[in-house]
XYZ file of N, CA and C in Angstrom:
612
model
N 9.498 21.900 11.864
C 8.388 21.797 10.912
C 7.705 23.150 10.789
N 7.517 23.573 9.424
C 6.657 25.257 9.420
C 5.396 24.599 9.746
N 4.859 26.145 9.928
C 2.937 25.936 10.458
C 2.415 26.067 9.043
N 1.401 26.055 9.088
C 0.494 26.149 7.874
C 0.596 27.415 7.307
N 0.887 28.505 8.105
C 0.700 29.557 7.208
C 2.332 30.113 6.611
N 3.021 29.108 7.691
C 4.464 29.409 7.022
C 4.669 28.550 5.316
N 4.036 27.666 5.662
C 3.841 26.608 4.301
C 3.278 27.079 3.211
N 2.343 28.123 3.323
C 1.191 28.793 2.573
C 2.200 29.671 1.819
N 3.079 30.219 2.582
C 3.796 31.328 2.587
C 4.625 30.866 1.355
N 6.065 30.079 1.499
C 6.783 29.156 1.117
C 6.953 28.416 0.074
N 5.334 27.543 0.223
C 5.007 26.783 -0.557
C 4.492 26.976 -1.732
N 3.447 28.317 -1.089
C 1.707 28.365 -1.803
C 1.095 27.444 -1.421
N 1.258 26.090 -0.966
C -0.057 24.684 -1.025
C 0.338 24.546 0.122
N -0.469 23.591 0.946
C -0.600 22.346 1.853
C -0.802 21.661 2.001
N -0.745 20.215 1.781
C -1.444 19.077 1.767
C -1.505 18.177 3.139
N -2.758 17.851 3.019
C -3.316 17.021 4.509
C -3.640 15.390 3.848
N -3.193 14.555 4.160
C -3.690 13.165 3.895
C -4.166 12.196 4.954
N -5.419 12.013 4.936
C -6.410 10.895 5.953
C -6.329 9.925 5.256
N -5.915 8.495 5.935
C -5.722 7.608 5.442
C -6.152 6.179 6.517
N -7.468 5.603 6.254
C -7.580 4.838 6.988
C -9.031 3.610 6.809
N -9.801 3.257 7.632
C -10.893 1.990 7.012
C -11.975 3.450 6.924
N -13.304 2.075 7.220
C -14.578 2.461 6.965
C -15.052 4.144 7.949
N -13.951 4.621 8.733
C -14.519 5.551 9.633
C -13.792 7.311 8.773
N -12.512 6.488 7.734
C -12.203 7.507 7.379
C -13.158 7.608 5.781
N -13.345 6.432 5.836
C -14.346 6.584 4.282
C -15.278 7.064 4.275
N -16.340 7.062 5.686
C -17.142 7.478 5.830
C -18.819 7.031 5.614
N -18.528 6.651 4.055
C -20.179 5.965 3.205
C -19.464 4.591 3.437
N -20.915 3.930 3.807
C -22.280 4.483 4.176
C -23.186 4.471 5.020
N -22.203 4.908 6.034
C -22.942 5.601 6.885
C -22.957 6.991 7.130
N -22.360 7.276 5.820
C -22.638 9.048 6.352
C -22.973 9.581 4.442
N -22.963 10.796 4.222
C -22.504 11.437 3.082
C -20.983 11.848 2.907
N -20.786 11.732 1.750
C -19.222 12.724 1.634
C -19.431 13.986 2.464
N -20.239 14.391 2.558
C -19.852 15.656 3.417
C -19.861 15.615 4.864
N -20.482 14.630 5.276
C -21.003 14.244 6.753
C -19.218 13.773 7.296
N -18.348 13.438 6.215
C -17.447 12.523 7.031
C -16.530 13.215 7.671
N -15.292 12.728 8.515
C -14.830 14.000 9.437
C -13.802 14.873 8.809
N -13.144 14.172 7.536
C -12.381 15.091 6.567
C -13.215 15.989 6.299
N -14.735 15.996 5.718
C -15.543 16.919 5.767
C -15.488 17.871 6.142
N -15.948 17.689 7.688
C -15.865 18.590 8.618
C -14.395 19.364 8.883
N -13.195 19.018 8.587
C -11.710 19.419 8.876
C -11.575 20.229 7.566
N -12.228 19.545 6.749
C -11.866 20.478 5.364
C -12.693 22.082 5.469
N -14.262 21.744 6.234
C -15.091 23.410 6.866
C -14.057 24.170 7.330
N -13.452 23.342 8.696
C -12.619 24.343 9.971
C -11.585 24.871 8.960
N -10.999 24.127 8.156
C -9.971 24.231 7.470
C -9.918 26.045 6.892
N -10.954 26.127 6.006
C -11.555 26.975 5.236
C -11.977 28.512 6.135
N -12.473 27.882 7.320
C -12.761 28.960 8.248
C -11.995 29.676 8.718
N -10.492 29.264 9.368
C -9.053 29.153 9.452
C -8.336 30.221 8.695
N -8.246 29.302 7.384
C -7.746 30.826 6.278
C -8.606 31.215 4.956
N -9.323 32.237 5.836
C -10.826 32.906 4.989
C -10.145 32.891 3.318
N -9.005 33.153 3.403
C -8.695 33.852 1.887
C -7.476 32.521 1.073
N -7.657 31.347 1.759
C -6.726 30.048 0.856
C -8.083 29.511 -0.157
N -7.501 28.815 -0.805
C -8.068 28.050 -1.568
C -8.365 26.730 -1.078
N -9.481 25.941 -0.922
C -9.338 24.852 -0.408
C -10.052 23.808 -1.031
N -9.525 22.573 -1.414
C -9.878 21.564 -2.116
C -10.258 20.102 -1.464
N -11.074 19.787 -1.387
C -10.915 18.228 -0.907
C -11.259 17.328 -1.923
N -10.650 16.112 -1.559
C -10.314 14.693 -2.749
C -10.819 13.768 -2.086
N -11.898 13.375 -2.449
C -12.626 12.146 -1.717
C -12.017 10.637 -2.392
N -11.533 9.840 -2.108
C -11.245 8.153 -2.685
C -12.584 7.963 -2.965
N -12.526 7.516 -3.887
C -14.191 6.736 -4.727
C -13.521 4.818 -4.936
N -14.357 4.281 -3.849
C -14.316 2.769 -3.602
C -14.601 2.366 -4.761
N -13.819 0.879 -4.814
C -14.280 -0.182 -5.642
C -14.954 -0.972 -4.856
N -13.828 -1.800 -4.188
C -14.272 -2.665 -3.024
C -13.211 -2.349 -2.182
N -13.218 -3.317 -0.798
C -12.629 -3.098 -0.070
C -11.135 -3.738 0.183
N -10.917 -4.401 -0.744
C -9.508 -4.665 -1.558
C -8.362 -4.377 -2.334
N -9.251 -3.429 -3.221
C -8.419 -3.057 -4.404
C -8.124 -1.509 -4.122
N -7.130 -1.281 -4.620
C -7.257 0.373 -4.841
C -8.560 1.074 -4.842
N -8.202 2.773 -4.636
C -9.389 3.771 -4.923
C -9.415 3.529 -6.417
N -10.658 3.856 -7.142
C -10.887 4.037 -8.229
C -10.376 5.098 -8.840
N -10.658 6.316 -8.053
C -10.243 7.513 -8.536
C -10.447 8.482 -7.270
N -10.078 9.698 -7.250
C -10.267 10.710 -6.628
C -11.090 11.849 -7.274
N -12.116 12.013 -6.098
C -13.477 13.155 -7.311
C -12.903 14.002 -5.909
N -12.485 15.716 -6.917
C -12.231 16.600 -6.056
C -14.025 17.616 -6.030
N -13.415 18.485 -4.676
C -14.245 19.417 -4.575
C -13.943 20.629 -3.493
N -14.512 21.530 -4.852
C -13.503 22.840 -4.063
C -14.713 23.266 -2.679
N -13.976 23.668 -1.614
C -14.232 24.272 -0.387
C -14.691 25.573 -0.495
N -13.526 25.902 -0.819
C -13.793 27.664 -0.756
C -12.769 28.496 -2.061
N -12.820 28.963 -2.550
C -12.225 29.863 -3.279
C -10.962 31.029 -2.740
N -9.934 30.832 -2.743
C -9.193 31.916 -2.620
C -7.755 32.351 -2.938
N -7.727 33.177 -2.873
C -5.844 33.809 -3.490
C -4.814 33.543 -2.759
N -4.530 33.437 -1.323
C -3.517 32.794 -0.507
C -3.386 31.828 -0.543
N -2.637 31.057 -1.847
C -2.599 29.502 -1.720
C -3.320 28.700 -1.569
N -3.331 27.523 -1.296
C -4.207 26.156 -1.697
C -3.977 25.228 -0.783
N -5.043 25.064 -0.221
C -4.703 23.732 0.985
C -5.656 22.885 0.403
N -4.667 21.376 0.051
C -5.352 20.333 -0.376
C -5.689 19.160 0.602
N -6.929 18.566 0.970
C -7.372 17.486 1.463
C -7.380 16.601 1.053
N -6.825 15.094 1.569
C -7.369 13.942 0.206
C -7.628 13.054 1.553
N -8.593 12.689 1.466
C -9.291 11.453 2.136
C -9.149 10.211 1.497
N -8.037 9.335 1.633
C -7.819 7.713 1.408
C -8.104 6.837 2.312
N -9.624 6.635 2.267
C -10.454 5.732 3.268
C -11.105 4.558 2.728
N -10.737 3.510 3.135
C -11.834 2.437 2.697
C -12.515 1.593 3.489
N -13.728 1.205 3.335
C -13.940 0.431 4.602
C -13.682 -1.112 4.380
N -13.418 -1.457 5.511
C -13.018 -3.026 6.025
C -11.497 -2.884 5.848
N -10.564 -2.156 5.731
C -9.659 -1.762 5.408
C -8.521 -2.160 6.682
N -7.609 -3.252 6.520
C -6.620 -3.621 7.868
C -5.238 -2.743 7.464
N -4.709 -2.602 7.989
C -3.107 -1.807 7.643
C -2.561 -2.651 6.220
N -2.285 -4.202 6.065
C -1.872 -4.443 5.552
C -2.477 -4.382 4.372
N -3.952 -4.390 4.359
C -5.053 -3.969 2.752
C -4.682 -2.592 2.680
N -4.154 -1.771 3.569
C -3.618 0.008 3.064
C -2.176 -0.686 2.402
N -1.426 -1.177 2.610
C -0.202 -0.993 2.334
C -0.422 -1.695 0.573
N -0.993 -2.413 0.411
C -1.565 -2.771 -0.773
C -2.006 -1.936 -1.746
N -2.764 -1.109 -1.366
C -2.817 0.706 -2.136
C -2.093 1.257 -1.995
N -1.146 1.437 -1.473
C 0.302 3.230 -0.903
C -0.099 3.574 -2.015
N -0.157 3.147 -3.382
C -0.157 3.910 -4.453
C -1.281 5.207 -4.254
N -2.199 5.003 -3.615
C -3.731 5.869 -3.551
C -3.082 7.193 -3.231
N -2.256 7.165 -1.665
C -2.226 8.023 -1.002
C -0.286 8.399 -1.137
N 0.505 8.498 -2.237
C 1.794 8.664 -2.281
C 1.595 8.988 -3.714
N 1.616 10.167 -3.415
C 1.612 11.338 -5.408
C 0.504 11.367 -5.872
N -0.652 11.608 -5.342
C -1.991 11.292 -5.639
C -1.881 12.899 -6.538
N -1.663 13.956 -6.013
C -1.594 15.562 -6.638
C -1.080 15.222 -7.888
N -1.647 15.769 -9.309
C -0.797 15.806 -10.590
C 0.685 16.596 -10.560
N 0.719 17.346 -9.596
C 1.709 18.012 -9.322
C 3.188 16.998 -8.917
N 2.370 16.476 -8.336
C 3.592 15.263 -7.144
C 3.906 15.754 -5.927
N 3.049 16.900 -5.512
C 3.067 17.355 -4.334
C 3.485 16.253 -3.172
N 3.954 16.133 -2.607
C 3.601 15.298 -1.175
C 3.293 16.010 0.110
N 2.738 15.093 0.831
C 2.146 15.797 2.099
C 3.055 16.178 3.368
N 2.143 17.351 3.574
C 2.648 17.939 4.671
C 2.743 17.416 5.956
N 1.278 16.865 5.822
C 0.652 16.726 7.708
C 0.167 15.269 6.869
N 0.262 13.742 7.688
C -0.803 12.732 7.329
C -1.353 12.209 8.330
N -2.396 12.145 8.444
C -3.192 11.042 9.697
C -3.870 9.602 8.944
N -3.564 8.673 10.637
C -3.916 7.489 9.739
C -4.377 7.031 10.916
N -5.227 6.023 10.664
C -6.291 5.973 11.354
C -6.328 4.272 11.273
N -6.112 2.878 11.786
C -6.267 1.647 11.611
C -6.453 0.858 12.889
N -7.054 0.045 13.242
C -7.176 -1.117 13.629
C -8.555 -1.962 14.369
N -9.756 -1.594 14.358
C -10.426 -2.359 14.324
C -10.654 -3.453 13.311
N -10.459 -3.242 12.314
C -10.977 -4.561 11.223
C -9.331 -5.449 11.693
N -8.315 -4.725 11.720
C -7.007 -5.681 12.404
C -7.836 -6.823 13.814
N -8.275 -5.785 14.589
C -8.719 -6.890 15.714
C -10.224 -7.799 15.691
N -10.434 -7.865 14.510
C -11.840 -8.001 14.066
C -12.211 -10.040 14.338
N -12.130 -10.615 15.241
C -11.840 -11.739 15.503
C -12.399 -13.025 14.762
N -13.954 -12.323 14.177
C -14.950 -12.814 13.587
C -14.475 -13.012 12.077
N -13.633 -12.325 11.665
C -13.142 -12.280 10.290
C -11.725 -12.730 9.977
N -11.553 -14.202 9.609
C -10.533 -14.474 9.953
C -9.707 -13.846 8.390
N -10.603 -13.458 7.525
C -9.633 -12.564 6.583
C -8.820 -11.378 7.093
N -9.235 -11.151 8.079
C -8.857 -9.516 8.310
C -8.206 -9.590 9.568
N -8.483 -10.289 10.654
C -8.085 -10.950 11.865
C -6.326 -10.950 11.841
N -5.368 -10.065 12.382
C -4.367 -10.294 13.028
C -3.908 -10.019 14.298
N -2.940 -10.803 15.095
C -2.833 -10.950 16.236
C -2.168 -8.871 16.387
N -2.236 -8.748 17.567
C -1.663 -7.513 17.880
C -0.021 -7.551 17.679
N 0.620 -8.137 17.845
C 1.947 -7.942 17.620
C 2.087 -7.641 16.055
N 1.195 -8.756 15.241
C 1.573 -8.323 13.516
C 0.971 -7.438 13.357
N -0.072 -6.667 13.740
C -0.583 -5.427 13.657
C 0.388 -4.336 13.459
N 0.974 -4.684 14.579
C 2.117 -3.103 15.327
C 3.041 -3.464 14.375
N 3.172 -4.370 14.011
C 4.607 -4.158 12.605
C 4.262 -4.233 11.397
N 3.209 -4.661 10.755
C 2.810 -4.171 9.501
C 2.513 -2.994 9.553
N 1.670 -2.160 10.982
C 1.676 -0.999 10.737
C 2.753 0.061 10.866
N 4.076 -0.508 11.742
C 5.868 0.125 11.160
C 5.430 0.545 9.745
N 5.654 -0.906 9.063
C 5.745 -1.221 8.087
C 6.013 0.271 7.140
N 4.298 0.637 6.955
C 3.240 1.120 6.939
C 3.738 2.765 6.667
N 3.893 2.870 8.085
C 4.610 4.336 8.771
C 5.946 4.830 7.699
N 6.697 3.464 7.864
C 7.919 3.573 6.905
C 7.740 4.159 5.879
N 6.929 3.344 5.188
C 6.437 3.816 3.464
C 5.916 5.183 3.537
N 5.411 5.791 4.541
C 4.962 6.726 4.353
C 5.831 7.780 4.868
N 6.584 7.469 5.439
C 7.844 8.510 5.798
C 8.558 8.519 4.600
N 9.161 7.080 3.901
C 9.876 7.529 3.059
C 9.303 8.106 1.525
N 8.330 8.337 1.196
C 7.488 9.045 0.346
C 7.709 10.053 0.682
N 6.771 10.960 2.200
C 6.853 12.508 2.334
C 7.664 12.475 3.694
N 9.417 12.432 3.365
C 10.142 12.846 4.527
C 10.004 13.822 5.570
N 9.710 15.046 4.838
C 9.525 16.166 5.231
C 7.445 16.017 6.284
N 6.956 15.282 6.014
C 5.132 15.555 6.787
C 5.747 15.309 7.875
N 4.384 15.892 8.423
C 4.192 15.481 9.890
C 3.580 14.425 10.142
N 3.818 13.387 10.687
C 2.700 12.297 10.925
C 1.853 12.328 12.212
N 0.400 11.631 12.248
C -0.152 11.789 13.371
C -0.982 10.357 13.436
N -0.940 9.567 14.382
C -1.950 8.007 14.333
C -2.715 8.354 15.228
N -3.868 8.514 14.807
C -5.260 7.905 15.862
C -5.254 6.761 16.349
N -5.891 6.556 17.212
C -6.039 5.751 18.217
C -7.436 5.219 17.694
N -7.710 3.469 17.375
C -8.815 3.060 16.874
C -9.683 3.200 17.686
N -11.016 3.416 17.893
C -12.226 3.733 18.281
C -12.514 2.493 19.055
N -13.537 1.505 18.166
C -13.706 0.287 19.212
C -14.830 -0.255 18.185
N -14.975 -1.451 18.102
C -15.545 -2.447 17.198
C -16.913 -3.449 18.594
N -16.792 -4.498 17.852
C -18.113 -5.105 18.953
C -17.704 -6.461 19.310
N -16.331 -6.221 19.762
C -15.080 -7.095 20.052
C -13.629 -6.300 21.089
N -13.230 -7.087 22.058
C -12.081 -6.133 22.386
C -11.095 -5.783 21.514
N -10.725 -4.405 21.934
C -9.419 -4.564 20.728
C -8.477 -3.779 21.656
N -8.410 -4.165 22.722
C -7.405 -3.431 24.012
C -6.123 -3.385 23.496
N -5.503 -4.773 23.473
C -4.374 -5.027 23.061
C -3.910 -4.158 21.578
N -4.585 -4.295 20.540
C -4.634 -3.484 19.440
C -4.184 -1.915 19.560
N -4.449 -1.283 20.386
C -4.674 0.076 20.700
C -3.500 -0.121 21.683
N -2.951 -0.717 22.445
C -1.992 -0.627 23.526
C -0.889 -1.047 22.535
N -0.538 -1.565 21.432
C 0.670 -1.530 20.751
C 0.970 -0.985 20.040
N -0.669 0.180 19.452
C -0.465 1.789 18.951
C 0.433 2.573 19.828
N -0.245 2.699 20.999
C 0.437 3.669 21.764
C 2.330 3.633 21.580
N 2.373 1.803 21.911
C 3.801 1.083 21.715
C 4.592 2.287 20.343
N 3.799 1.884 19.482
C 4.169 2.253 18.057
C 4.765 3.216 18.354
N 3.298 4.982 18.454
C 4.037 5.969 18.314
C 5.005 6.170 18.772
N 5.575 5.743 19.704
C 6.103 6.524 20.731
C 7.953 5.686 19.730
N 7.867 4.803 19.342
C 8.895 3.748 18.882
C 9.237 4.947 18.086
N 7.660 5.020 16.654
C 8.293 6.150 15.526
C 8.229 7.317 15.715
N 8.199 7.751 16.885
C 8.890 9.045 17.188
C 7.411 9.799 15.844
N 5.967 9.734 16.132
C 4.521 10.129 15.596
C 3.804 10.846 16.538
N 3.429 11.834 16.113
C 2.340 12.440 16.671
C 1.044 11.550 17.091
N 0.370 11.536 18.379
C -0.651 10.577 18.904
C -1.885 11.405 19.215
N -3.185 11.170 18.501
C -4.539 11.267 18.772
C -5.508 10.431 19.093
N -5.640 10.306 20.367
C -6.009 9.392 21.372
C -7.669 9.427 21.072
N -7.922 8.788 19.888
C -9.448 8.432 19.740
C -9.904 7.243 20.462
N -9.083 6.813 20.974
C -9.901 5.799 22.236
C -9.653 6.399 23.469
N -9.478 6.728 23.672
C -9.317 7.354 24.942
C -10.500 8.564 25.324
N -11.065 9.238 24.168
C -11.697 9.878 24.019
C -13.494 8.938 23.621
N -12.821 8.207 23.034
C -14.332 7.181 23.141
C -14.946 6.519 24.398
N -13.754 6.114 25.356
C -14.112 6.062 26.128
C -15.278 6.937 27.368
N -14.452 8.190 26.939
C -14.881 8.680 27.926
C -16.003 9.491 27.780
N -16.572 9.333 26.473
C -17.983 9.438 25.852
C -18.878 8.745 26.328
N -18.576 7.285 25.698
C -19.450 5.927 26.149
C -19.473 5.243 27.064
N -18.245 5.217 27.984
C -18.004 4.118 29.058
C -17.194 4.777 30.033
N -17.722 5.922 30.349
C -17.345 6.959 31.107
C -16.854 6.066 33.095
């Protein structure tokens, strides 16, 4: 896999795709800028003083249907190519309500770019026990979210993939997160251990 600046090089572009519920959407509990694509799209920019950098926020309907649209906004201005962000976040959002959109986050660029690098981010509203709309057992979790992985491999063969590790809801979701781990390691994915790291924030 090239690095980013081999891609820059190569390419000219880069594309990054976040794809996940209410933590990658962000509002409302935060601003578009507050959210952590936000913040990745700053470092991003800081990184390579002289790329161009764009981020694509998903603009909700509800938490069902497709994004409405994508409202871009440029980062920074520059002549070494173009690194594009697109944040496909919705909240209340289970793997199988993402797989229901792929359309959002597969050719979203007018170009038809596909992505380089994608992170995806799911499963609290999966282990959400209280909601029996959204409520699946951990085993159908880990294979709708295959599923999931699939579609998104076979869209951008060439990305890198990376799954976070769900955070934590006001319910266990042990099991949930222990058939992530299962996952990556099955699809051969890059792993960012956001529970593991929550833990050791909160419940040290």
């Amino acid at each position: 896999m090239e690095t980013i600046t081999q891609l820059l090089k190569t390419k000219n572009a880069v594309t990054f795709t976040f794809i996940g519920d209410s933590i990658t959407w962000g509002l409302n509990h935060c601003t578009a800028e507050e959210t952590y694509v936000a913040y990745f799209s700053e470092e991003m920019a800081k990184s390579f003083p002289n790329t161009k950098v764009i981020r694509y926020d998903g603009i909700v309907k509800d938490e069902q249907s497709p994004l409405l649209r994508y409202d871009a906004t440029t980062i920074q201005e520059g002549t070494n190519g173009t690194i594009h962000i697109i944040r496909s976040g919705v909240g209340g959002n289970t793997v199988a309500r993402a797989m229901a959109r792929k359309q959002d986050f597969t050719g979203v660029l007018p170009s038809g770019t596909k992505s380089d690098y994608i992170f995806t981010m799911f499963g609290i509203n999966d282990a959400l026990r209280t909601d029996p709309a959204k409520y699946v057992s951990a085993q159908v979790f880990k294979e709708n979210y295959r599923i999931l992985l699939h579609l998104l491999k076979a869209d951008a063969p060439n990305a890198k993939i990376a799954v976070m590790t769900a955070t934590t809801n006001d319910q266990c979701i042990d099991a949930h997160v222990q058939v992530t781990y299962e996952l990556i390691q099955e699809e051969s994915v890059k792993q960012i251990d956001l529970n593991a790291l929550w833990k050791q924030q909160y419940d040290p």
